[in-house]
Protein backbone atom coordinates (compact mmCIF):
# COMPACT_ATOMS: atom_id res chain seq x y z
CA GLU A 1 -60.03 -4.39 48.10
CA GLU A 2 -56.78 -4.65 45.55
CA CYS A 3 -55.67 -8.54 44.91
CA THR A 4 -53.35 -9.89 42.56
CA SER A 5 -53.63 -13.92 42.15
CA THR A 6 -53.45 -16.73 39.41
CA LEU A 7 -56.64 -17.81 39.49
CA LEU A 8 -57.62 -21.42 38.01
CA PHE A 9 -61.03 -21.97 36.40
CA PRO A 10 -61.59 -25.75 35.30
CA TRP A 11 -64.58 -25.62 33.12
CA ASP A 12 -67.19 -27.75 31.14
CA ALA A 13 -68.39 -26.83 27.52
CA HIS A 14 -71.92 -27.26 26.20
CA GLY A 15 -72.89 -26.27 22.54
CA LYS A 16 -72.93 -26.93 19.02
CA VAL A 17 -70.34 -27.06 16.15
CA TYR A 18 -70.99 -24.77 12.81
CA GLU A 19 -69.57 -24.74 9.41
CA VAL A 20 -69.15 -21.00 8.90
CA ALA A 21 -66.38 -21.15 6.05
CA PRO A 22 -64.90 -23.42 3.88
CA ASN A 23 -62.14 -25.05 6.43
CA THR A 24 -63.65 -22.97 9.45
CA LEU A 25 -65.57 -24.45 12.14
CA MET A 26 -67.12 -22.36 14.77
CA PHE A 27 -68.40 -23.58 18.23
CA VAL A 28 -71.05 -21.69 19.90
CA GLY A 29 -71.75 -22.15 23.44
CA GLU A 30 -70.84 -22.16 27.00
CA ILE A 31 -68.26 -22.86 29.68
CA ARG A 32 -68.86 -22.90 33.28
CA GLY A 33 -67.37 -23.60 36.36
CA THR A 34 -65.86 -22.25 39.38
CA LEU A 35 -62.87 -19.77 39.73
CA TYR A 36 -60.09 -20.83 42.63
CA ALA A 37 -57.40 -18.42 43.41
CA GLU A 38 -54.43 -19.96 43.75
CA THR A 39 -54.12 -18.43 47.33
CA GLY A 40 -57.08 -19.42 48.23
CA LYS A 41 -58.02 -15.45 49.19
CA GLY A 42 -59.98 -12.70 47.73
CA ALA A 43 -63.50 -11.81 46.46
CA LEU A 44 -63.67 -14.02 43.42
CA ASP A 45 -62.27 -16.96 45.17
CA ALA A 46 -64.65 -19.95 44.75
CA ALA A 47 -67.10 -17.91 42.56
CA SER A 48 -68.95 -19.71 39.86
CA ILE A 49 -68.27 -18.41 36.36
CA ARG A 50 -70.64 -19.02 33.41
CA CYS A 51 -69.46 -17.59 30.00
CA PRO A 52 -70.93 -17.68 26.57
CA MET A 53 -68.41 -17.74 23.91
CA LEU A 54 -67.51 -18.17 19.88
CA TYR A 55 -64.53 -20.38 19.25
CA GLU A 56 -63.47 -20.66 15.56
CA ILE A 57 -61.03 -23.14 14.12
CA ASP A 58 -59.31 -23.16 10.85
CA VAL A 59 -59.24 -26.90 10.21
CA SER A 60 -56.31 -26.09 7.52
CA ASP A 61 -53.93 -25.08 9.41
CA GLY A 62 -55.06 -25.40 12.97
CA ASN A 63 -55.14 -21.93 14.30
CA THR A 64 -58.12 -20.84 16.63
CA ARG A 65 -59.64 -17.70 18.08
CA GLY A 66 -62.18 -17.25 20.88
CA GLU A 67 -64.14 -14.51 22.82
CA GLY A 68 -66.61 -14.32 25.21
CA ARG A 69 -68.43 -12.37 28.20
CA CYS A 70 -68.37 -13.82 31.71
CA ALA A 71 -71.21 -13.32 34.17
CA ILE A 72 -69.12 -14.31 37.55
CA HIS A 73 -71.03 -14.89 40.92
CA PRO A 74 -69.17 -14.36 44.12
CA ARG A 75 -69.64 -16.01 47.12
CA GLY A 76 -71.73 -14.42 49.37
CA GLY A 77 -74.30 -12.76 48.18
CA PRO A 78 -76.40 -11.52 44.93
CA ASP A 79 -73.80 -9.44 43.60
CA MET A 80 -71.92 -9.94 40.05
CA VAL A 81 -69.06 -9.28 38.02
CA TYR A 82 -69.02 -9.34 34.58
CA ALA A 83 -65.75 -9.82 32.16
CA THR A 84 -65.18 -9.92 28.69
CA TYR A 85 -62.05 -12.07 27.27
CA SER A 86 -60.35 -12.95 23.73
CA CYS A 87 -57.91 -15.32 22.95
CA GLN A 88 -55.82 -16.86 19.84
CA GLY A 89 -53.37 -19.82 19.66
CA GLU A 90 -53.76 -23.28 18.13
CA ILE A 91 -55.86 -26.49 18.28
CA GLY A 92 -55.85 -27.31 22.22
CA SER A 93 -54.56 -24.06 23.81
CA CYS A 94 -55.53 -20.49 23.24
CA ALA A 95 -53.83 -17.12 24.76
CA GLY A 96 -55.28 -13.79 25.62
CA ARG A 97 -56.55 -11.64 28.09
CA LEU A 98 -59.92 -11.15 30.58
CA TYR A 99 -60.48 -8.09 31.53
CA LEU A 100 -62.99 -7.33 34.06
CA SER A 101 -66.00 -4.63 32.84
CA GLY A 102 -68.01 -3.96 35.61
CA GLY A 103 -70.29 -5.63 38.20
CA THR A 104 -73.57 -4.57 40.51
CA GLY A 105 -73.62 -3.91 44.48
CA ARG A 106 -70.52 -4.13 46.22
CA PHE A 107 -68.74 -4.93 43.04
CA GLU A 108 -69.88 -1.77 41.17
CA GLY A 109 -66.72 0.00 39.90
CA ILE A 110 -64.41 -3.25 39.95
CA SER A 111 -61.79 -3.22 37.48
CA GLY A 112 -58.87 -5.51 36.75
CA SER A 113 -57.42 -7.93 34.11
CA GLY A 114 -55.05 -10.71 33.40
CA GLY A 115 -53.35 -12.90 30.92
CA LEU A 116 -55.41 -15.89 30.02
CA VAL A 117 -54.60 -19.46 28.64
CA SER A 118 -57.10 -21.88 28.10
CA ARG A 119 -56.39 -25.74 27.24
CA THR A 120 -58.25 -28.42 26.30
CA GLY A 121 -59.26 -31.60 24.04
CA ALA A 122 -62.72 -30.17 23.04
CA SER A 123 -61.04 -28.40 19.75
CA GLU A 124 -60.08 -31.89 18.68
CA LEU A 125 -63.43 -33.22 19.62
CA ALA A 126 -64.86 -30.65 17.71
CA VAL A 127 -62.77 -31.15 14.36
CA ARG A 128 -63.54 -34.86 14.64
CA LEU A 129 -67.19 -34.58 15.17
CA GLY A 130 -67.76 -31.76 12.22
CA PRO A 131 -70.19 -29.48 11.40
CA GLY A 132 -73.76 -30.01 13.22
CA ALA A 133 -72.19 -31.64 16.35
CA ALA A 134 -73.47 -31.17 19.80
CA ILE A 135 -70.79 -31.07 22.41
CA SER A 136 -71.72 -31.54 26.13
CA ASN A 137 -69.36 -32.23 28.94
CA ALA A 138 -66.30 -30.87 27.04
CA GLU A 139 -63.70 -30.34 29.87
CA GLY A 140 -60.76 -27.68 29.87
CA LEU A 141 -58.77 -25.33 32.22
CA ILE A 142 -58.25 -21.45 32.11
CA THR A 143 -55.10 -20.08 34.01
CA LEU A 144 -55.61 -16.23 34.70
CA SER A 145 -52.07 -15.40 35.24
CA GLU A 146 -51.01 -12.42 37.29
CA PHE A 147 -54.64 -11.59 37.59
CA SER A 148 -55.33 -8.07 39.26
CA TYR A 149 -58.33 -6.34 40.01
CA SER A 150 -59.71 -3.63 42.78
CA THR A 151 -63.19 -2.56 44.21
CA PRO A 152 -63.86 0.77 44.89
């Protein structure tokens, strides 16, 4: 199967904020939710997704960068798809790319990638709460544009 679509990933985040350098905070946690293909079609539509991640905020200039790994569980069986992503931006948004890095069962050998834009108020919350803060139920949206993938 080959598919190109825009995927939407409304997420909620859970984790903790740490001070890791002068004027630098890091959120360590996870984001999770459900992937939705804009077309409503494809093997990844309505798949659950969970991404352990790191998100760094420079409080002096507002620059951000994030990276994570994701486990994606498509509907219809136990098989999994795995992904990695990274992004850079400013407080409230982060842009980069997500890459599929493999899978199990019917998704073994899957490959693909797409542009990633994440939007959230959680980074402002992290700055306001500061080091040591626990964050739960922060929300955001990742849009994966022109996301293309193929399965063998």
